[in-house]
Every structure is written in C-alpha cells, then in structure tokens.
Short mmCIF file of C-alpha atoms and ligand atoms in Angstrom, two decimals:
data_model
loop_
_atom_site.label_atom_id
_atom_site.label_comp_id
_atom_site.label_asym_id
_atom_site.label_seq_id
_atom_site.Cartn_x
_atom_site.Cartn_y
_atom_site.Cartn_z
CA MET A 19 -3.17 -18.15 28.22
CA PRO A 20 -6.77 -17.36 27.21
CA LYS A 21 -8.53 -20.21 25.47
CA GLU A 22 -9.93 -18.23 22.59
CA PRO A 23 -7.85 -16.53 19.95
CA ILE A 24 -8.69 -12.90 19.34
CA LEU A 25 -7.83 -13.32 15.68
CA ARG A 26 -7.90 -16.47 13.62
CA LEU A 27 -7.38 -16.98 9.90
CA THR A 28 -7.84 -20.27 8.10
CA GLY A 29 -7.16 -21.43 4.57
CA ILE A 30 -5.89 -18.10 3.30
CA ASN A 31 -4.82 -18.01 -0.34
CA LYS A 32 -3.43 -15.08 -2.25
CA ARG A 33 -2.00 -15.00 -5.77
CA PHE A 34 -0.33 -12.21 -7.67
CA PRO A 35 0.52 -12.48 -11.37
CA GLY A 36 3.29 -15.07 -11.49
CA VAL A 37 3.48 -15.45 -7.69
CA TYR A 38 1.55 -17.67 -5.31
CA ALA A 39 2.16 -15.45 -2.27
CA LEU A 40 0.12 -17.33 0.36
CA LYS A 41 -0.98 -20.95 0.12
CA ASP A 42 -3.62 -22.21 2.50
CA ILE A 43 -2.27 -20.30 5.51
CA SER A 44 -3.74 -20.64 8.99
CA PHE A 45 -2.75 -18.28 11.73
CA ALA A 46 -4.12 -17.47 15.20
CA VAL A 47 -3.22 -14.87 17.80
CA TYR A 48 -4.32 -14.76 21.44
CA PRO A 49 -4.87 -11.72 23.66
CA GLY A 50 -1.80 -10.74 25.65
CA GLU A 51 0.55 -12.58 23.31
CA VAL A 52 3.48 -11.38 21.24
CA HIS A 53 3.47 -13.59 18.20
CA ALA A 54 6.46 -13.33 15.87
CA LEU A 55 6.03 -13.90 12.15
CA MET A 56 9.21 -14.96 10.41
CA GLY A 57 10.48 -16.15 7.06
CA GLU A 58 12.88 -15.26 4.29
CA ASN A 59 12.47 -12.24 2.04
CA GLY A 60 9.39 -12.83 -0.07
CA ALA A 61 7.99 -15.57 2.20
CA GLY A 62 4.63 -13.77 2.43
CA LYS A 63 4.79 -12.00 5.81
CA SER A 64 3.78 -8.55 4.60
CA THR A 65 1.08 -10.01 2.37
CA LEU A 66 -0.45 -11.84 5.34
CA ILE A 67 -0.33 -8.66 7.39
CA LYS A 68 -2.00 -6.69 4.63
CA ILE A 69 -4.81 -9.23 4.57
CA ILE A 70 -5.23 -9.02 8.35
CA SER A 71 -5.35 -5.24 8.20
CA GLY A 72 -7.69 -4.97 5.25
CA ALA A 73 -5.15 -3.48 2.83
CA LEU A 74 -5.45 -6.56 0.59
CA ASN A 75 -8.23 -9.05 -0.05
CA ALA A 76 -7.46 -12.74 0.16
CA ASP A 77 -8.54 -14.83 -2.84
CA SER A 78 -10.06 -17.31 -0.40
CA GLY A 79 -10.05 -18.22 3.27
CA GLU A 80 -11.84 -17.36 6.48
CA TYR A 81 -11.34 -14.60 9.00
CA TYR A 82 -12.51 -14.76 12.63
CA LEU A 83 -12.42 -12.12 15.37
CA ASN A 84 -13.11 -13.50 18.84
CA GLU A 85 -14.17 -16.67 17.03
CA LYS A 86 -16.91 -14.83 15.15
CA LYS A 87 -16.65 -15.06 11.38
CA THR A 88 -15.92 -11.62 10.00
CA GLU A 89 -14.96 -9.82 6.86
CA ILE A 90 -12.62 -6.89 6.76
CA THR A 91 -13.70 -4.59 3.98
CA GLY A 92 -10.71 -2.25 4.08
CA PRO A 93 -8.17 -0.49 6.27
CA LYS A 94 -10.85 1.75 7.79
CA ASP A 95 -12.93 -1.22 8.75
CA ALA A 96 -9.87 -2.83 10.37
CA ILE A 97 -9.27 0.29 12.46
CA GLU A 98 -12.90 0.29 13.56
CA LYS A 99 -12.46 -3.33 14.59
CA LYS A 100 -9.45 -2.27 16.68
CA ILE A 101 -6.75 -3.69 14.43
CA SER A 102 -3.80 -1.42 13.95
CA VAL A 103 -0.71 -1.85 11.80
CA ILE A 104 2.71 -0.29 11.58
CA TYR A 105 4.08 -0.89 8.08
CA GLN A 106 7.63 -1.55 6.93
CA GLU A 107 7.74 1.88 5.31
CA LEU A 108 7.06 4.95 7.40
CA ASN A 109 3.69 6.48 6.80
CA LEU A 110 3.81 9.91 8.37
CA ALA A 111 2.82 13.35 7.11
CA LYS A 112 6.24 14.89 7.47
CA ASP A 113 5.11 18.51 7.38
CA LEU A 114 2.70 18.08 10.27
CA SER A 115 3.51 18.02 13.95
CA VAL A 116 4.00 14.88 16.01
CA ALA A 117 0.65 15.45 17.73
CA GLU A 118 -1.21 15.99 14.45
CA ASN A 119 0.27 12.79 13.10
CA ILE A 120 -0.71 10.78 16.15
CA PHE A 121 -4.33 11.89 15.89
CA LEU A 122 -4.60 12.28 12.13
CA GLY A 123 -8.15 11.50 11.02
CA ASN A 124 -9.33 11.93 14.59
CA LEU A 125 -8.22 15.44 15.55
CA PRO A 126 -10.07 17.02 18.50
CA THR A 127 -12.14 20.01 17.37
CA LYS A 128 -13.78 23.09 18.84
CA SER A 129 -16.81 24.91 17.48
CA PHE A 130 -16.99 25.37 13.67
CA GLY A 131 -14.71 22.36 13.24
CA ARG A 132 -11.59 24.24 14.20
CA ILE A 133 -8.82 22.06 15.59
CA ASP A 134 -8.47 22.30 19.36
CA TYR A 135 -4.70 22.51 19.48
CA ALA A 136 -4.50 22.84 23.26
CA LEU A 137 -6.42 19.60 23.70
CA LEU A 138 -4.49 17.94 20.87
CA TYR A 139 -1.11 18.64 22.46
CA GLU A 140 -2.40 17.58 25.83
CA LYS A 141 -3.68 14.26 24.50
CA ALA A 142 -0.50 13.64 22.55
CA SER A 143 1.71 14.47 25.54
CA LYS A 144 -0.26 12.05 27.61
CA ILE A 145 0.28 9.16 25.21
CA LEU A 146 3.97 9.94 24.69
CA LEU A 147 4.51 10.20 28.43
CA GLU A 148 2.56 7.08 29.23
CA PHE A 149 4.89 5.06 27.04
CA GLY A 150 8.00 6.84 28.18
CA LEU A 151 8.73 8.54 24.86
CA ASN A 152 10.67 11.73 25.20
CA ILE A 153 9.38 13.51 22.08
CA ASP A 154 7.96 17.04 21.83
CA PRO A 155 4.40 16.75 20.44
CA LYS A 156 4.65 20.17 18.78
CA VAL A 157 7.72 19.51 16.69
CA THR A 158 7.31 18.97 12.93
CA VAL A 159 7.93 15.32 12.05
CA LYS A 160 10.49 16.06 9.33
CA HIS A 161 12.77 17.58 11.97
CA LEU A 162 12.98 14.29 13.87
CA ALA A 163 15.57 11.59 13.27
CA VAL A 164 14.25 8.49 11.50
CA ALA A 165 14.32 6.47 14.71
CA GLN A 166 12.17 9.05 16.48
CA GLN A 167 9.79 9.11 13.52
CA GLN A 168 9.45 5.37 13.87
CA LEU A 169 8.44 5.83 17.51
CA VAL A 170 5.87 8.44 16.45
CA GLU A 171 4.49 5.90 14.01
CA ILE A 172 4.14 3.50 16.92
CA ALA A 173 2.49 6.11 19.16
CA LYS A 174 0.08 6.85 16.32
CA SER A 175 -1.09 3.28 16.20
CA ILE A 176 -1.35 2.93 19.98
CA ALA A 177 -3.50 6.06 20.11
CA LYS A 178 -6.25 4.15 18.32
CA ASP A 179 -6.41 1.86 21.35
CA PRO A 180 -6.11 -1.33 19.29
CA LYS A 181 -6.81 -4.84 20.50
CA ILE A 182 -4.48 -6.24 17.85
CA ILE A 183 -1.36 -4.42 16.82
CA ILE A 184 0.85 -5.55 13.97
CA MET A 185 4.42 -4.42 13.55
CA ASP A 186 6.30 -5.07 10.30
CA GLU A 187 10.05 -4.84 11.01
CA PRO A 188 9.63 -2.00 13.51
CA THR A 189 13.25 -1.91 14.64
CA SER A 190 15.05 -1.64 11.31
CA ALA A 191 15.78 2.05 11.90
CA LEU A 192 16.04 1.99 15.69
CA SER A 193 19.14 2.16 17.84
CA HIS A 194 19.68 0.09 20.95
CA ASN A 195 17.99 2.55 23.34
CA GLU A 196 14.98 2.99 21.13
CA ILE A 197 14.62 -0.75 20.72
CA GLU A 198 14.54 -0.99 24.52
CA ALA A 199 11.88 1.74 24.56
CA LEU A 200 9.86 -0.16 21.99
CA PHE A 201 10.17 -3.42 23.92
CA GLY A 202 8.98 -1.58 27.03
CA ILE A 203 5.92 -0.42 25.11
CA ILE A 204 5.28 -3.89 23.73
CA ARG A 205 5.43 -5.44 27.21
CA MET A 206 3.04 -2.82 28.54
CA LEU A 207 0.57 -3.48 25.73
CA LYS A 208 0.86 -7.22 26.19
CA ASP A 209 0.12 -6.92 29.91
CA ARG A 210 -3.04 -5.03 29.02
CA GLY A 211 -4.15 -7.94 26.88
CA THR A 212 -3.30 -6.50 23.48
CA ALA A 213 -2.29 -9.09 20.90
CA ILE A 214 0.88 -8.22 19.02
CA VAL A 215 2.06 -9.64 15.72
CA TYR A 216 5.74 -8.95 15.34
CA VAL A 217 7.58 -9.32 12.02
CA SER A 218 11.35 -9.31 12.17
CA HIS A 219 14.45 -10.85 10.65
CA LYS A 220 16.36 -10.46 13.88
CA LEU A 221 16.47 -13.69 15.85
CA ASP A 222 17.68 -12.12 19.09
CA GLU A 223 14.68 -9.76 19.10
CA VAL A 224 12.24 -12.54 18.44
CA PHE A 225 13.66 -14.59 21.30
CA ALA A 226 13.66 -11.54 23.58
CA ILE A 227 10.11 -10.32 23.06
CA SER A 228 7.79 -13.00 21.71
CA GLN A 229 6.05 -16.01 23.21
CA LYS A 230 5.23 -17.73 19.95
CA VAL A 231 6.60 -17.77 16.44
CA THR A 232 5.00 -18.72 13.15
CA VAL A 233 7.25 -19.40 10.17
CA LEU A 234 6.30 -19.01 6.52
CA ARG A 235 8.37 -20.25 3.62
CA ASP A 236 7.56 -19.49 -0.03
CA GLY A 237 4.00 -18.64 0.92
CA GLU A 238 3.50 -21.86 2.85
CA PHE A 239 2.85 -22.42 6.52
CA VAL A 240 5.84 -24.20 8.08
CA GLY A 241 4.80 -24.20 11.71
CA THR A 242 3.90 -22.39 14.91
CA CYS A 243 6.00 -22.97 18.05
CA PHE A 244 6.26 -21.66 21.56
CA ILE A 245 9.48 -19.69 21.69
CA ASN A 246 10.78 -21.60 24.71
CA GLU A 247 10.42 -24.84 22.82
CA ILE A 248 12.87 -24.01 20.04
CA ASP A 249 16.36 -22.61 19.59
CA GLU A 250 17.97 -20.44 16.91
CA LYS A 251 19.20 -23.36 14.88
CA LYS A 252 15.80 -24.96 14.66
CA LEU A 253 14.16 -21.64 13.80
CA ILE A 254 16.65 -20.96 11.03
CA SER A 255 16.15 -24.36 9.51
CA MET A 256 12.38 -23.82 9.61
CA MET A 257 12.87 -20.57 7.72
CA VAL A 258 15.34 -21.64 5.07
CA GLY A 259 14.22 -25.25 4.81
CA ARG A 260 17.64 -26.67 5.65
CA PRO A 261 20.24 -26.16 8.33
CA LEU A 262 22.29 -23.13 7.26
CA SER A 263 25.76 -24.18 6.19
CA GLY A 264 27.55 -22.63 9.15
CA THR A 265 28.44 -18.98 9.21
CA TYR A 266 30.17 -17.12 6.46
CA THR A 267 33.93 -17.52 6.32
CA LYS A 268 35.99 -14.84 4.72
CA GLU A 269 38.57 -15.62 2.10
CA LYS A 270 41.44 -13.29 2.72
CA SER A 271 42.48 -11.50 -0.45
CA SER A 272 45.99 -10.30 -1.18
CA ILE A 273 46.10 -6.73 -0.06
CA GLY A 274 47.87 -4.18 -2.26
CA ASP A 275 48.94 -0.56 -2.06
CA ILE A 276 47.00 2.26 -0.49
CA ILE A 277 44.20 3.33 -2.83
CA MET A 278 42.31 5.85 -0.80
CA GLU A 279 43.49 8.26 1.81
CA VAL A 280 41.35 10.42 4.05
CA GLU A 281 43.09 13.02 6.20
CA ASN A 282 41.58 15.19 8.91
CA LEU A 283 38.15 15.12 7.35
CA SER A 284 35.59 17.34 9.09
CA THR A 285 32.02 18.42 8.37
CA ASP A 286 29.33 19.65 10.74
CA TYR A 287 28.83 16.02 11.79
CA VAL A 288 32.23 14.38 11.40
CA HIS A 289 35.31 15.42 13.34
CA ASP A 290 38.88 15.08 12.17
CA VAL A 291 38.64 11.62 10.65
CA SER A 292 41.75 10.09 9.09
CA PHE A 293 42.14 6.61 7.61
CA SER A 294 43.34 4.78 4.54
CA VAL A 295 42.18 1.83 2.48
CA LYS A 296 44.31 -0.51 0.41
CA ALA A 297 43.52 -2.35 -2.79
CA GLY A 298 41.61 -5.55 -2.11
CA GLU A 299 40.98 -4.59 1.46
CA ILE A 300 37.66 -4.53 3.30
CA VAL A 301 37.62 -1.85 5.95
CA GLY A 302 34.76 -1.85 8.42
CA PHE A 303 33.32 0.99 10.47
CA SER A 304 31.57 -0.12 13.60
CA GLY A 305 29.84 1.91 16.29
CA LEU A 306 26.46 2.51 17.81
CA MET A 307 23.61 3.90 15.82
CA GLY A 308 24.08 7.65 15.48
CA SER A 309 27.86 7.38 15.91
CA GLY A 310 28.45 9.14 12.61
CA ARG A 311 29.03 6.37 10.09
CA THR A 312 26.40 7.52 7.61
CA GLU A 313 27.64 11.08 8.09
CA LEU A 314 31.15 9.88 7.26
CA CYS A 315 29.86 8.32 4.04
CA ARG A 316 28.20 11.60 3.17
CA ALA A 317 31.35 13.53 4.00
CA ILE A 318 33.54 11.34 1.80
CA PHE A 319 31.10 11.41 -1.04
CA GLY A 320 30.78 15.19 -0.90
CA LEU A 321 27.13 15.23 0.10
CA ASP A 322 27.71 17.32 3.23
CA ARG A 323 29.85 20.46 3.19
CA ARG A 324 33.49 19.63 3.88
CA LYS A 325 34.97 22.09 6.35
CA ASN A 326 38.44 20.66 6.48
CA GLY A 327 40.55 17.76 5.27
CA ARG A 328 41.73 15.97 2.13
CA ILE A 329 40.55 12.87 0.33
CA SER A 330 42.49 11.21 -2.44
CA ILE A 331 41.94 8.13 -4.56
CA CYS A 332 44.92 6.70 -6.44
CA GLY A 333 46.66 10.02 -5.98
CA ASN A 334 43.75 12.02 -7.42
CA GLU A 335 42.66 14.62 -4.99
CA LEU A 336 38.90 14.73 -4.52
CA ALA A 337 37.57 18.29 -4.75
CA LYS A 338 35.27 19.47 -2.01
CA ASN A 339 31.54 18.75 -2.11
CA SER A 340 31.33 17.13 -5.52
CA PRO A 341 29.59 13.76 -5.68
CA GLU A 342 29.94 13.87 -9.49
CA GLU A 343 33.69 14.01 -9.18
CA ALA A 344 33.71 11.33 -6.51
CA VAL A 345 32.03 9.02 -9.01
CA ARG A 346 34.36 10.11 -11.82
CA ILE A 347 37.52 9.25 -9.90
CA GLY A 348 36.19 5.85 -8.93
CA LEU A 349 34.05 6.01 -5.80
CA GLY A 350 30.70 4.26 -5.39
CA LEU A 351 28.23 4.60 -2.52
CA VAL A 352 25.39 2.31 -1.51
CA PRO A 353 23.47 4.53 0.88
CA GLU A 354 21.78 3.36 4.05
CA ASN A 355 18.40 4.64 3.03
CA ARG A 356 18.30 2.73 -0.21
CA LYS A 357 14.61 3.05 -0.83
CA ASP A 358 14.31 6.79 -0.49
CA ASP A 359 17.56 7.28 -2.33
CA GLY A 360 16.91 5.54 -5.51
CA ILE A 361 14.21 3.04 -6.31
CA PHE A 362 12.39 3.56 -9.62
CA PRO A 363 9.12 1.93 -8.61
CA GLN A 364 7.57 1.56 -12.04
CA LEU A 365 10.69 0.21 -13.73
CA SER A 366 11.63 -3.44 -13.97
CA VAL A 367 13.95 -5.33 -11.67
CA ARG A 368 16.50 -5.42 -14.48
CA ALA A 369 16.33 -1.69 -15.20
CA ASN A 370 16.64 -0.89 -11.51
CA MET A 371 19.66 -3.10 -11.29
CA THR A 372 21.61 -2.12 -14.41
CA LEU A 373 20.73 1.58 -14.57
CA VAL A 374 24.07 2.83 -13.25
CA SER A 375 26.23 0.32 -15.02
CA LEU A 376 24.86 0.36 -18.56
CA ARG A 377 28.34 1.29 -19.71
CA VAL A 378 29.50 -2.15 -18.69
CA PHE A 379 27.00 -3.71 -21.11
CA SER A 380 27.53 -1.24 -23.93
CA ARG A 381 29.86 -0.90 -26.85
CA MET A 382 29.93 2.35 -28.77
CA GLY A 383 26.76 3.52 -27.11
CA ARG A 384 24.77 0.35 -27.82
CA ILE A 385 23.61 -1.92 -25.08
CA ASN A 386 24.25 -5.60 -25.51
CA PRO A 387 20.94 -6.98 -24.23
CA GLU A 388 22.24 -10.50 -23.85
CA LYS A 389 25.07 -9.39 -21.65
CA GLU A 390 22.70 -7.27 -19.60
CA TYR A 391 20.32 -10.21 -19.26
CA THR A 392 23.00 -12.69 -18.16
CA SER A 393 24.58 -10.34 -15.62
CA THR A 394 21.19 -9.61 -14.13
CA GLU A 395 20.30 -13.28 -14.04
CA LYS A 396 23.56 -14.14 -12.33
CA ILE A 397 22.98 -11.68 -9.51
CA ILE A 398 19.32 -12.69 -9.12
CA GLU A 399 20.51 -16.22 -8.57
CA SER A 400 23.46 -15.50 -6.36
CA ILE A 401 21.64 -13.36 -3.83
CA LYS A 402 18.34 -15.19 -4.38
CA ILE A 403 16.17 -12.29 -5.41
CA LYS A 404 12.63 -13.57 -5.40
CA THR A 405 10.89 -12.37 -8.54
CA PRO A 406 8.91 -14.11 -11.26
CA SER A 407 11.20 -12.49 -13.86
CA GLN A 408 13.66 -9.69 -14.52
CA LYS A 409 10.79 -7.80 -16.12
CA GLN A 410 8.72 -7.62 -12.94
CA ARG A 411 8.24 -4.06 -11.69
CA ILE A 412 10.37 -3.59 -8.62
CA ILE A 413 7.45 -2.17 -6.66
CA ASN A 414 5.82 -5.62 -6.72
CA LEU A 415 8.74 -7.24 -4.91
CA SER A 416 8.79 -7.78 -1.15
CA GLY A 417 10.61 -5.17 0.95
CA GLY A 418 13.75 -7.22 1.40
CA ASN A 419 13.92 -8.21 -2.26
CA GLN A 420 13.72 -4.55 -3.29
CA GLN A 421 16.68 -3.97 -0.99
CA LYS A 422 18.59 -6.75 -2.69
CA VAL A 423 17.98 -5.25 -6.14
CA ILE A 424 19.19 -1.80 -5.11
CA LEU A 425 22.23 -3.30 -3.46
CA ALA A 426 22.93 -5.43 -6.54
CA ARG A 427 22.96 -2.28 -8.64
CA TRP A 428 26.33 -1.44 -7.15
CA LEU A 429 27.62 -4.95 -7.02
CA ILE A 430 27.44 -5.41 -10.80
CA GLU A 431 29.67 -2.60 -11.80
CA SER A 432 33.27 -3.71 -11.89
CA ASN A 433 35.18 -0.55 -12.63
CA ARG A 434 34.83 1.18 -9.27
CA LYS A 435 38.03 1.53 -7.26
CA VAL A 436 36.38 2.06 -3.90
CA LEU A 437 32.88 0.99 -2.94
CA ILE A 438 31.26 2.25 0.25
CA VAL A 439 28.31 0.22 1.53
CA ASP A 440 26.23 1.54 4.39
CA GLU A 441 24.32 -1.16 6.31
CA PRO A 442 24.24 -3.55 3.34
CA THR A 443 22.14 -6.25 4.96
CA ARG A 444 19.44 -4.23 6.69
CA GLY A 445 16.05 -5.83 6.04
CA ILE A 446 17.73 -8.79 4.37
CA ASP A 447 17.01 -12.33 5.55
CA ILE A 448 19.49 -14.55 7.22
CA GLY A 449 19.96 -16.82 4.23
CA ALA A 450 20.91 -14.02 1.84
CA LYS A 451 23.29 -12.22 4.18
CA ALA A 452 26.09 -14.70 3.60
CA GLU A 453 25.61 -14.34 -0.18
CA ILE A 454 26.02 -10.59 0.08
CA TYR A 455 29.19 -11.02 2.12
CA ALA A 456 30.45 -13.42 -0.52
CA ILE A 457 29.85 -10.87 -3.27
CA LEU A 458 31.67 -8.13 -1.35
CA ASN A 459 34.49 -10.55 -0.68
CA HIS A 460 34.63 -11.46 -4.35
CA LEU A 461 34.88 -7.78 -5.34
CA ALA A 462 37.75 -7.29 -2.89
CA PHE A 463 39.38 -10.41 -4.23
CA ASN A 464 39.41 -8.77 -7.64
CA GLY A 465 41.20 -5.77 -6.22
CA MET A 466 38.35 -3.42 -5.32
CA SER A 467 38.59 -1.61 -1.97
CA ILE A 468 35.48 -1.89 0.14
CA ILE A 469 34.36 0.27 3.03
CA ILE A 470 31.50 -1.20 5.01
CA MET A 471 29.48 0.62 7.65
CA SER A 472 27.52 -1.65 9.94
CA SER A 473 25.86 -1.56 13.33
CA GLU A 474 25.91 -5.35 13.50
CA MET A 475 29.15 -6.36 15.13
CA PRO A 476 29.15 -10.01 14.01
CA GLU A 477 28.76 -8.73 10.46
CA ILE A 478 31.76 -6.41 10.66
CA LEU A 479 33.83 -9.08 12.35
CA SER A 480 33.12 -11.68 9.71
CA ILE A 481 33.71 -9.51 6.65
CA ALA A 482 36.34 -6.85 7.42
CA ASP A 483 40.14 -6.97 7.41
CA ARG A 484 40.47 -3.90 9.59
CA ILE A 485 37.91 -2.14 11.75
CA TYR A 486 37.55 1.46 12.86
CA VAL A 487 35.10 2.21 15.65
CA MET A 488 33.25 5.51 15.59
CA LYS A 489 31.77 7.48 18.40
CA ALA A 490 30.18 10.94 18.25
CA GLY A 491 31.43 11.60 14.71
CA ALA A 492 35.07 10.70 15.40
CA ILE A 493 37.23 7.58 15.27
CA ASN A 494 37.53 6.13 18.75
CA GLY A 495 39.30 2.87 18.10
CA TYR A 496 41.20 0.93 15.48
CA PHE A 497 41.60 -2.86 15.23
CA ASN A 498 42.87 -5.71 13.16
CA ALA A 499 39.70 -7.69 12.45
CA TYR A 500 41.40 -11.05 12.87
CA GLU A 501 42.39 -10.31 16.46
CA VAL A 502 39.52 -8.25 17.86
CA THR A 503 36.46 -9.43 19.79
CA GLN A 504 32.92 -8.11 19.91
CA GLU A 505 33.62 -6.87 23.40
CA ASP A 506 36.60 -4.77 22.26
CA LEU A 507 34.36 -3.13 19.67
CA LEU A 508 31.66 -2.41 22.19
CA ILE A 509 34.07 -0.84 24.63
CA ALA A 510 35.46 1.44 21.92
CA ALA A 511 31.93 2.38 20.86
CA THR A 512 30.73 3.47 24.29
N1 ATP B 610 1.51 -6.27 -5.49
C1 ATP B 610 2.22 -7.35 -5.80
N2 ATP B 610 2.29 -7.79 -7.08
C2 ATP B 610 2.99 -8.90 -7.41
N3 ATP B 610 3.65 -9.65 -6.51
C3 ATP B 610 3.62 -9.27 -5.22
C4 ATP B 610 2.91 -8.10 -4.80
N4 ATP B 610 3.06 -7.98 -3.46
C5 ATP B 610 3.84 -9.01 -3.07
N5 ATP B 610 4.16 -9.80 -4.12
C6 ATP B 610 4.97 -11.03 -4.08
O1 ATP B 610 4.47 -11.86 -3.05
C7 ATP B 610 5.53 -12.55 -2.38
C8 ATP B 610 5.44 -12.28 -0.89
O2 ATP B 610 5.79 -10.93 -0.63
P1 ATP B 610 5.77 -10.28 0.82
O3 ATP B 610 5.94 -8.82 0.63
O4 ATP B 610 4.59 -10.74 1.56
O5 ATP B 610 7.11 -10.91 1.47
P2 ATP B 610 7.74 -10.69 2.92
O6 ATP B 610 7.71 -12.00 3.61
O7 ATP B 610 7.09 -9.55 3.59
O8 ATP B 610 9.28 -10.36 2.57
P3 ATP B 610 10.32 -9.27 3.19
O9 ATP B 610 10.99 -9.93 4.33
O10 ATP B 610 11.29 -9.11 2.04
O11 ATP B 610 9.60 -8.03 3.50
C9 ATP B 610 6.82 -12.04 -3.02
O12 ATP B 610 7.24 -12.98 -3.97
C10 ATP B 610 6.41 -10.76 -3.70
O13 ATP B 610 7.21 -10.49 -4.81
MG1 MG B 611 7.77 -7.57 4.10
#
C-alpha cells in the first residue's frame, strides 16, 4: 500500500438547519484502494461525498490532495483535479446518445465548432469496449434499461480519467450480471492506481470489493477498518451502534378466504400468469432482475395494456387498463421507482406521507390535524425516518429517508384490501429493513393481503407465506415459504 493518501480530509463539519450532518470527520483514501463508506440512512455519507466532489462546502475542516492542502471551489474544480463522482440519482441527458452523454462538456469538434460524430463514436466505443460494456454508443439513453443507464453513468465518469472516483450506491438498479461487470471495472481501475470510494448498504458487496471500510453514524466518525479484520456482525454493530437484535421473525397471521384472483394474465411483458392471494396472506414474487416482477405489478394495476386474462378482488372484476378502478376496488401499489413516481420535493415530509390517505384523517371533508400529526409521528418513529421535523421539506432528507417516507405513504392507509410493494427495502439501511417487514406483517395481521416483489431472496424468505418465482415474464415455480430454501428459489429463477 502506498504510504501517502491521495485524498485526506480532517476535521470536517457541516450543519444544515436543524441537522448536524457531519461532526469533525476525518477520512483518507490511498491510490489503488477501494474504500467503502457505510452507515445508516442519514448518517452523512452523501454529504461527505458532496464535500469531496465540490458540490457542497464544508463549514470547517481541511482538504488535502497528495498531502498538499487544497480547496475545491466547485464541481468543475473537482473534475479538473481528477475527482469524479457517480451520484445516487442518475444524471444523464436522456434525449442524447450514449456517446454524447459520456463526453458531455468535452465533445470532440471539427472546424467551426461542429461536433465530430465519427470521432465521438469511436472514442465512446473504445471506452465501452475497454471495460467490457456491451452498449451501442449511438443509441439514445432513454431507450436503455435503467441498469444500462447506470453503466453509462459509470462510463461517463471513467472517461474523465479520474484519479479518485466516488460511487454512491452504484448497484441499486443493477442485476447480478451488471454488478459483476461493475466489479470488473472497479478492479481494473484499482489496479491502475485509481482510488475508489464506494458507498453501499449491501454488506456482501462491501466484503467482495473493498479493502477498507469507514463507518459513519449520525454524522460522527465511528471507525476505519481493513475489511479482512472485521466480520459482518462487527460492521453492523459499528453502523447501528448496537448488535442488531437477530434477524426479523415473522408472526404468522391467520389466513382467510381468497381475496384476489389473477387468471391467465398477459401483456406484452407478462405471459399467462395465474395466482391468488388470501386475506392476511403475504405472497412473495422472487426472481432475477428483469424476470418480469415490475411488469407484473404494472399489468395488475392496469398500467400496461392487458392482452388477456382476468383479475378480481373480492369478486369485483377489475376492468382492463384502469389504474383508477384498481384503486377504487381496493388495490394499492408501491412502485419500484419510488422517486420518479411520486415525490413532491418542495412539500413537507408530512404532506408527502399523508397525501394519498387524507380521507383517513378527515371527517366530512375536514382534516383532523391532530390525527394526521400523530399518525405521521408514529410512522416516523417506527421506521426511524431521520428528519428534524414533520415539516422538513422531503428534498432535504437523505436518499434512504426519502424512500422511507414514500413507502410510509402506503403503509398508513388502512382501507386497502390488497397492497403490492415492489422492492420495498431498496436503498434502505439494514436497521430499518426489519421495521418495514414488521409493518407489512402488521398490515397482514389486520387482514390486508400483501404482494411483495423482491430480488433479495433472504427478504422474501423471511416475510412471505407463499412464494412464486418468475422467469422471463412467467411463473416458473411455486413454493410454501416455510419449507423452501434459497437454493430452491435460485434454481427456479434460472
Ligand atoms: N440540503 C439539506 N438540507 C437539510 N438537511 C440536509 C440536506 N442534505 C442532507 N441533509 C441532512 O443531513 C443528514 C445526512 O444526510 P446524507 O444525505 O448525507 O445521508 P446518507 O448517509 O447519504 O443517507 P442515505 O443512506 O439515506 O443516502 C440527514 O439527516 C439529512 O436529512
Ligand atoms: Mg445518500
């Protein structure tokens, strides 16, 4: 290991109104090192990254590059100093091509400033090829799947030939193969001496790819360790400040009559799917990424054109392609892409949470503010949403805490018959996952039927009563959750 860190921060402080986001943080990264940054939602990871990359100014503290004291005046300055960052949210110009995105701000030109497209595509192909990415540089970004877009985002930052590259939860939208591709790229960069800061909530990834890990908790520095000197248990207790009280154990609810029936459902993406759900039951859908779970949600909810099949809830037939009616007869959907599909950035945490369930707090058209306040407060506590108050604008919350608010929106309302949740714990820290399972379990206990889509097999196994496995848009396996193993699920998925 080289003796000198390429990047070193000391005594970093950052406050926001009502939040002390970083308290006296020190952090150093060496060339050729993958350094994981971990901590619960709201711990300060993204804030630290934004300070490193010039997107935010620290209130105080010192910044060294190659042990020379430096100041980063803004994102442009960071790029000039060979620091590159891939943010939690995608940052691509969706109407431009892959190649244009990769070289945006640095497009090769011919005479009179015209873009040299031939050279552009050649350069882009070279980068994509070098890192083994099978993506056409000419294709418009919006036509790519989210996972591919994420890889373009990564190619874009590599193209700047950075010495330090920072990745904020880069795998949240990637499937197994793409994660392998990304890890290949990371190893290549590391061997070239690039320093990589890697933010993730996924322990297995951190153990697979990094050499060191730094943990933050509530804006404070907890520690830096070599990865081969700690185990999962120790790391978790560093993050949450206590050993986690075992894994979540499901309380089996009494299961009633069939509430929802789906027969021979087909759309362009889903093929002949049939299943049923009973009252108080939690039915899981497992499968690899891209196996058609989200498409099944869309098909049930009427968001994609139904070509064939019937859906009924409590004997009420659901008309084709009508999300309004789906809601009317008692269906709720928490989509996978929660941020794009429904955050109101300038509204408060409370408004974002209670928006769809105001009826629950109203009598004769008047909202009971006390009731709204207490319900909101209860959820904030139970899933540990980190916010100075209910009145905070949601946009000021950390990524994972925004997720929690949007998820909570659907957990408040009690008069749904069937709730479909698609990847409910994506981006959510390890401590809060169990709380979310507990809430879903509680809803089922009170008679609601829950359908959960998840690519995390341990998650499905710990929460569901029955499990369907999807593959290529169809059901490829069916199990009792109390008897099945992770291996059975994997075999059915592949
Ligand atoms: N612009 C802002 N205004 C007010 N508070 C903010 C702002 N940005 C971040 N915060 C607060 O600072 C704290 C740290 O947030 P940060 O985004 O760094 O967390 P994180 O560790 O990245 O969490 P996650 O895992 O959820 O992404 C949080 O309490 C957050 O609400
Ligand atoms: Mg973050």
